[in-house]
């Protein structure tokens, strides 16, 4: 079908900065945020017929951006593991040996998110980057709140051992379960 | 960052307000002020609208694979018995290689050679300078000790990197272990043994050394044959 340029331009002016802001927060990179905007609007154009039926275009774009960002984080981790990490580096600031500080910062979060399974990645992203409540995050992912709690519980249990810093992970767990 | 307990609107709700999709209440607006101004400032960072670029990107977007129609599905159902027989034949005929995969546990690898990552072939020779990165499937276990014995009987523990606590792994999932190891030019094959579910590094080392002392590589193979929670990978050097 013919997609009208003017309508896409109007959507871009209205929503692109939100997509950019969110992707930049999640990925921590201006360049990748720009890619996320391009990818999201490419999909808007590609699926314009169904997109027009959406009651909340932004929620639809959020879903696209979520998938895009999660894939980038996963690829980033996989790339680092396959090509860059050396045994000698693992004791330093490698992706899998995170030195948590007292604060859970965005960098640490990205590492946590990248290390989780697909569903838990989405949960962590919605809770921490989108500042959603547990109820909102569970709804976005399509699971119940108790299931969300279980997923996080299991994830942090493993993360606590993997990351080796009991205190910070316990703190995380406390935040999640309180 | 602290999980939102419902006392403030999420970023999505704030963004929907800012783009005119919905309205926040006055008390919520007060809590959303900093995010609203950050979103406003973001407008200056967005790449300019480029119709040519976007339409070109849209053409590259992969379409989801179409689902097979009902007649095709019915046709596939008819193939199932034949496929099952074929699978049974393949299972019966596949020779046992050095990559031990039994029960629920598994140990595999990728190889980085001359800058190219290759799927690990347990039958293919490796050479000094190759980098090996392991994949594991821990079955129902949540911990692992992975060690190596070289042709001289030198034992090295790779996972965990330090300490006595085994490496934590997620049960039931296949993982690429972090980091890689560079193979040296020690004589003989490189033998990697994964002990799943052991309580300590010491336990794994003792079992590996005992098996090695008894019969060398054959002893380690026997150990892996007898214990469903031990996997072995024997890589021959070129």
XYZ file of C-alpha atoms in Angstrom:
416
model
C 0.000 0.000 0.000
C 1.016 3.619 -0.423
C 2.058 5.100 2.916
C 1.566 8.860 3.069
C 4.801 10.638 3.868
C 3.071 13.523 5.594
C 1.365 11.232 8.109
C 4.604 9.470 8.939
C 6.325 12.823 9.292
C 3.642 13.947 11.743
C 4.002 10.728 13.741
C 7.771 11.188 13.765
C 7.477 14.703 15.110
C 5.074 13.545 17.769
C 6.747 10.323 18.935
C 10.350 9.994 17.725
C 11.829 11.820 20.708
C 10.096 9.411 23.130
C 11.492 6.377 21.301
C 14.908 8.030 21.210
C 14.824 8.895 24.916
C 13.834 5.390 25.944
C 16.340 3.623 23.684
C 19.100 5.933 24.865
C 18.283 5.185 28.487
C 18.242 1.446 27.889
C 21.196 1.131 25.534
C 23.284 4.009 26.821
C 24.252 5.027 23.323
C 23.165 7.959 21.164
C 24.025 6.101 17.983
C 22.033 3.011 18.883
C 19.122 5.185 20.011
C 19.052 6.732 16.537
C 19.046 3.233 15.053
C 16.154 2.314 17.343
C 14.152 5.286 16.072
C 14.823 4.281 12.483
C 13.907 0.648 13.129
C 10.715 1.581 14.954
C 9.490 3.930 12.240
C 10.493 1.476 9.540
C 8.101 -0.958 11.182
C 5.427 1.700 11.439
C 5.694 2.167 7.664
C 5.800 -1.555 7.048
C 2.722 -2.233 9.181
C 0.931 1.008 8.588
C -2.477 -0.557 7.985
C -2.603 -2.328 11.329
C -0.722 0.464 13.066
C -3.518 2.915 12.208
C -5.958 0.771 14.171
C -3.932 1.096 17.358
C -5.598 3.081 20.119
C -2.207 4.032 21.518
C 0.471 4.377 18.835
C 3.031 4.977 21.557
C 2.318 1.685 23.307
C 2.749 -0.085 19.975
C 6.060 1.699 19.421
C 7.126 0.808 22.954
C 6.758 -2.867 22.122
C 8.866 -2.502 18.977
C 11.508 -0.539 20.839
C 11.543 -3.083 23.662
C 12.278 -5.925 21.251
C 14.876 -3.895 19.440
C 16.702 -2.892 22.627
C 16.598 -6.369 24.135
C 18.051 -7.804 20.953
C 20.811 -5.213 20.941
C 21.694 -5.931 24.557
C 21.730 -9.652 23.866
C 23.861 -9.213 20.746
C 26.206 -6.923 22.607
C 26.751 -9.522 25.272
C 27.127 -12.344 22.782
C 29.585 -10.319 20.742
C 31.632 -9.466 23.786
C 31.733 -13.064 24.840
C 32.669 -14.479 21.494
C 35.176 -11.950 20.332
C 36.530 -9.831 23.111
C 36.635 -11.533 26.451
C 39.850 -13.180 27.410
C 40.417 -15.235 30.467
C 42.775 -12.603 31.761
C 40.081 -9.969 31.588
C 37.418 -11.806 33.500
C 38.598 -10.611 36.852
C 38.254 -6.996 35.782
C 35.282 -5.141 34.418
C 34.123 -7.943 32.148
C 30.460 -8.266 31.468
C 30.044 -11.160 33.806
C 31.990 -9.919 36.754
C 30.153 -6.856 37.842
C 31.268 -4.911 40.838
C 28.054 -3.572 42.220
C 28.231 -0.367 44.112
C 25.687 0.617 46.678
C 23.653 2.214 43.879
C 22.120 0.183 41.099
C 23.199 2.294 38.153
C 22.148 2.113 34.526
C 25.347 0.368 33.441
C 24.894 -2.397 35.984
C 21.282 -2.719 34.963
C 22.221 -3.171 31.331
C 24.563 -5.955 32.334
C 21.886 -7.571 34.445
C 19.316 -7.293 31.693
C 21.682 -8.735 29.098
C 22.394 -11.732 31.311
C 18.764 -12.713 31.827
C 16.506 -14.949 29.787
C 14.150 -13.305 27.303
C 11.153 -12.906 29.580
C 13.155 -11.730 32.567
C 14.997 -9.256 30.348
C 11.692 -7.652 29.426
C 10.581 -7.604 33.068
C 13.795 -5.919 34.242
C 13.586 -3.402 31.451
C 9.996 -2.415 32.247
C 10.612 -2.228 35.987
C 13.837 -0.305 35.978
C 14.028 1.650 32.726
C 10.333 2.334 32.216
C 9.693 2.871 35.903
C 6.613 0.663 35.747
C 4.971 -0.892 38.745
C 5.073 -4.663 39.045
C 1.456 -4.780 37.910
C 2.158 -2.676 34.820
C 5.289 -4.680 33.954
C 3.445 -7.991 34.362
C 0.712 -6.753 32.037
C 3.223 -5.640 29.419
C 4.950 -9.010 29.461
C 1.655 -10.906 29.597
C 2.157 -12.743 32.875
C 0.683 -12.543 36.375
C 2.316 -10.564 39.178
C 3.135 -13.727 41.187
C 4.827 -15.174 38.093
C 6.779 -11.951 37.700
C 7.943 -12.223 41.291
C 8.981 -15.822 40.760
C 10.938 -14.987 37.619
C 12.797 -12.200 39.401
C 13.397 -14.289 42.462
C 14.940 -17.058 40.365
C 16.980 -14.616 38.342
C 18.446 -12.752 41.279
C 19.207 -15.991 43.049
C 21.459 -16.994 40.172
C 22.749 -13.442 39.651
C 23.706 -13.191 43.292
C 26.013 -16.141 42.901
C 27.193 -15.256 39.412
C 28.004 -11.696 40.250
C 29.460 -12.680 43.545
C 28.416 -9.678 45.559
C 25.961 -10.786 48.137
C 25.104 -7.444 49.576
C 24.116 -5.627 46.416
C 22.112 -8.512 45.010
C 20.318 -8.971 48.303
C 19.499 -5.323 48.153
C 18.118 -5.809 44.666
C 16.054 -8.723 45.827
C 14.765 -6.668 48.690
C 13.738 -3.894 46.329
C 12.000 -6.302 44.029
C 10.128 -8.242 46.661
C 9.236 -5.536 49.104
C 16.772 3.031 40.862
C 13.940 1.789 42.929
C 10.935 -0.154 41.731
C 7.881 2.002 41.305
C 5.350 1.188 44.021
C 2.590 3.078 42.227
C 3.293 6.383 43.909
C 4.452 7.937 40.626
C 3.447 7.517 36.969
C 5.575 5.284 34.759
C 7.636 6.762 31.951
C 5.157 5.314 29.458
C 2.251 7.139 31.091
C 4.246 10.355 31.262
C 5.184 10.000 27.597
C 1.564 9.331 26.654
C 0.627 12.502 28.469
C 3.365 14.459 26.746
C 2.337 13.211 23.287
C -1.322 13.935 23.955
C -2.516 10.332 24.180
C -3.795 10.608 27.725
C -3.786 13.054 30.606
C -2.147 12.797 33.996
C -3.789 14.149 37.130
C -2.365 17.247 38.753
C -0.703 15.319 41.586
C 0.894 12.953 39.068
C 2.063 15.870 36.947
C 4.044 17.251 39.845
C 5.895 13.936 40.154
C 6.441 13.753 36.403
C 8.057 17.158 36.024
C 11.657 16.023 35.606
C 10.781 13.275 33.101
C 8.611 15.682 31.151
C 11.424 18.185 30.838
C 13.863 15.402 29.882
C 11.471 14.288 27.133
C 11.135 17.847 25.922
C 14.919 18.213 25.801
C 15.177 14.929 23.861
C 13.532 16.586 20.855
C 16.860 18.289 20.180
C 18.715 14.968 20.008
C 16.492 13.087 17.552
C 17.867 12.641 14.034
C 15.926 14.736 11.493
C 13.082 13.078 9.615
C 14.438 11.354 6.493
C 11.726 9.776 4.381
C 14.135 8.099 1.961
C 16.089 6.482 4.778
C 12.963 5.279 6.574
C 11.307 3.776 3.511
C 14.556 2.005 2.602
C 14.723 0.622 6.158
C 11.075 -0.417 5.917
C 11.879 -2.540 2.878
C 14.571 -4.313 4.833
C 12.254 -5.179 7.720
C 11.763 -8.912 7.793
C 8.239 -10.096 7.411
C 7.104 -12.826 9.798
C 7.075 -16.172 8.102
C 3.624 -17.008 6.782
C 1.950 -19.849 8.563
C 1.275 -22.913 6.477
C -2.280 -23.204 5.276
C -4.569 -25.941 6.546
C -4.095 -28.282 3.525
C -0.324 -28.118 3.959
C -0.653 -28.904 7.661
C -2.754 -31.946 6.870
C -0.126 -33.034 4.398
C 2.554 -32.625 7.078
C 0.607 -34.754 9.530
C 0.900 -37.606 7.068
C 4.671 -37.257 7.100
C 5.040 -37.582 10.871
C 5.338 -41.393 11.010
C 7.968 -41.334 8.261
C 9.878 -38.556 10.035
C 9.769 -40.467 13.321
C 11.206 -43.555 11.635
C 13.941 -41.467 10.001
C 14.798 -39.854 13.330
C 15.003 -43.244 15.021
C 17.363 -44.457 12.291
C 19.568 -41.395 12.640
C 19.734 -41.766 16.419
C 20.715 -45.398 16.080
C 23.400 -44.696 13.508
C 25.106 -41.628 14.947
C 28.507 -42.707 16.259
C 29.556 -41.553 19.680
C 32.085 -38.749 19.393
C 34.319 -37.180 22.002
C 31.678 -34.568 22.772
C 29.823 -36.212 25.601
C 26.172 -35.356 25.742
C 24.078 -37.608 27.836
C 21.167 -37.300 30.121
C 20.414 -33.647 30.585
C 23.952 -32.280 30.780
C 26.066 -31.243 27.851
C 29.370 -29.594 27.059
C 29.994 -27.989 23.661
C 32.113 -25.179 22.317
C 32.785 -22.480 19.767
C 36.179 -22.008 18.210
C 37.741 -18.660 17.375
C 40.399 -19.148 14.719
C 42.028 -16.357 12.712
C 39.293 -13.960 13.764
C 36.477 -16.257 12.643
C 34.075 -17.914 15.078
C 33.260 -21.484 14.128
C 30.859 -23.921 15.723
C 32.935 -26.398 17.673
C 33.454 -29.748 16.024
C 34.621 -32.252 18.640
C 35.997 -34.427 15.847
C 37.891 -31.620 14.148
C 41.459 -30.953 15.255
C 42.361 -27.784 17.125
C 45.657 -25.955 17.074
C 47.751 -23.804 19.348
C 46.420 -20.256 19.347
C 42.784 -21.267 18.822
C 40.371 -19.803 21.324
C 37.716 -22.050 22.770
C 34.499 -20.822 24.302
C 32.239 -23.328 25.954
C 28.526 -23.913 25.861
C 26.935 -25.848 28.662
C 23.610 -27.364 29.437
C 23.357 -28.041 33.127
C 20.205 -30.150 33.176
C 18.631 -29.773 36.583
C 21.850 -28.531 38.183
C 22.646 -24.957 39.094
C 26.407 -25.153 39.427
C 29.375 -26.347 37.491
C 33.107 -26.903 37.703
C 34.884 -27.030 34.364
C 38.515 -28.064 34.314
C 41.036 -29.251 31.814
C 43.776 -31.842 31.735
C 46.424 -31.511 29.108
C 48.465 -34.342 27.650
C 51.003 -34.013 30.486
C 48.368 -34.462 33.159
C 48.402 -30.800 34.126
C 45.068 -29.859 35.677
C 43.641 -26.332 35.308
C 40.310 -25.132 36.660
C 38.603 -22.661 34.324
C 35.164 -22.296 35.878
C 34.966 -20.948 38.496
C 37.848 -18.638 37.846
C 38.807 -18.457 41.497
C 37.685 -19.848 44.814
C 36.105 -23.088 45.940
C 32.489 -22.340 45.013
C 31.382 -23.873 41.713
C 30.267 -21.543 38.913
C 26.559 -20.715 39.047
C 24.580 -21.707 35.963
C 20.873 -21.589 35.210
C 19.267 -25.037 35.263
C 17.594 -26.226 32.111
C 19.143 -23.679 29.773
C 22.009 -23.793 27.336
C 24.586 -21.111 28.005
C 27.713 -19.780 26.457
C 30.159 -19.501 29.333
C 31.819 -16.109 29.679
C 35.311 -15.678 28.342
C 37.420 -17.948 26.224
C 40.669 -19.798 26.611
C 43.627 -19.835 24.283
C 44.977 -23.284 23.558
C 48.698 -23.657 24.067
C 51.082 -26.043 22.372
C 51.200 -28.671 25.106
C 51.625 -32.156 23.653
C 48.631 -34.450 23.286
C 44.939 -33.695 23.300
C 43.256 -31.074 25.466
C 40.664 -32.648 27.700
C 37.891 -30.628 29.267
C 35.695 -32.135 31.940
C 32.525 -30.518 33.260
C 31.267 -31.603 36.663
C 27.671 -30.512 37.154
C 26.120 -30.244 40.588
C 29.341 -30.781 42.574
C 29.676 -29.062 45.932
C 33.190 -27.742 45.569
C 36.085 -27.278 43.207
C 38.122 -29.621 45.346
C 35.635 -32.436 44.844
C 35.831 -32.037 41.062
C 39.630 -31.865 41.072
C 39.974 -34.949 43.238
C 37.661 -36.968 41.037
C 39.410 -35.854 37.852
C 42.889 -36.543 39.242
C 41.867 -39.929 40.549
C 40.424 -40.939 37.175
C 43.497 -39.617 35.378
C 45.881 -41.420 37.696
C 44.057 -44.673 37.103
C 43.945 -44.719 33.328
C 44.703 -41.298 31.832
C 42.237 -40.195 29.157
C 40.483 -43.548 29.270
C 39.910 -43.063 32.977
C 38.317 -39.672 32.425
C 36.140 -41.057 29.653
C 35.062 -43.872 31.947
C 34.225 -41.368 34.668
C 32.021 -39.450 32.231
C 30.434 -42.675 30.993
C 29.508 -43.786 34.461
C 28.347 -40.479 35.904
C 25.430 -38.802 34.084
C 26.380 -35.455 35.630
C 29.860 -35.382 34.123
C 30.523 -34.356 30.525
C 33.840 -34.618 28.710
C 35.258 -32.989 25.610
C 38.482 -34.318 24.111
C 40.056 -32.011 21.536
C 42.876 -33.430 19.470
C 45.610 -31.030 18.422
C 46.630 -30.787 14.801
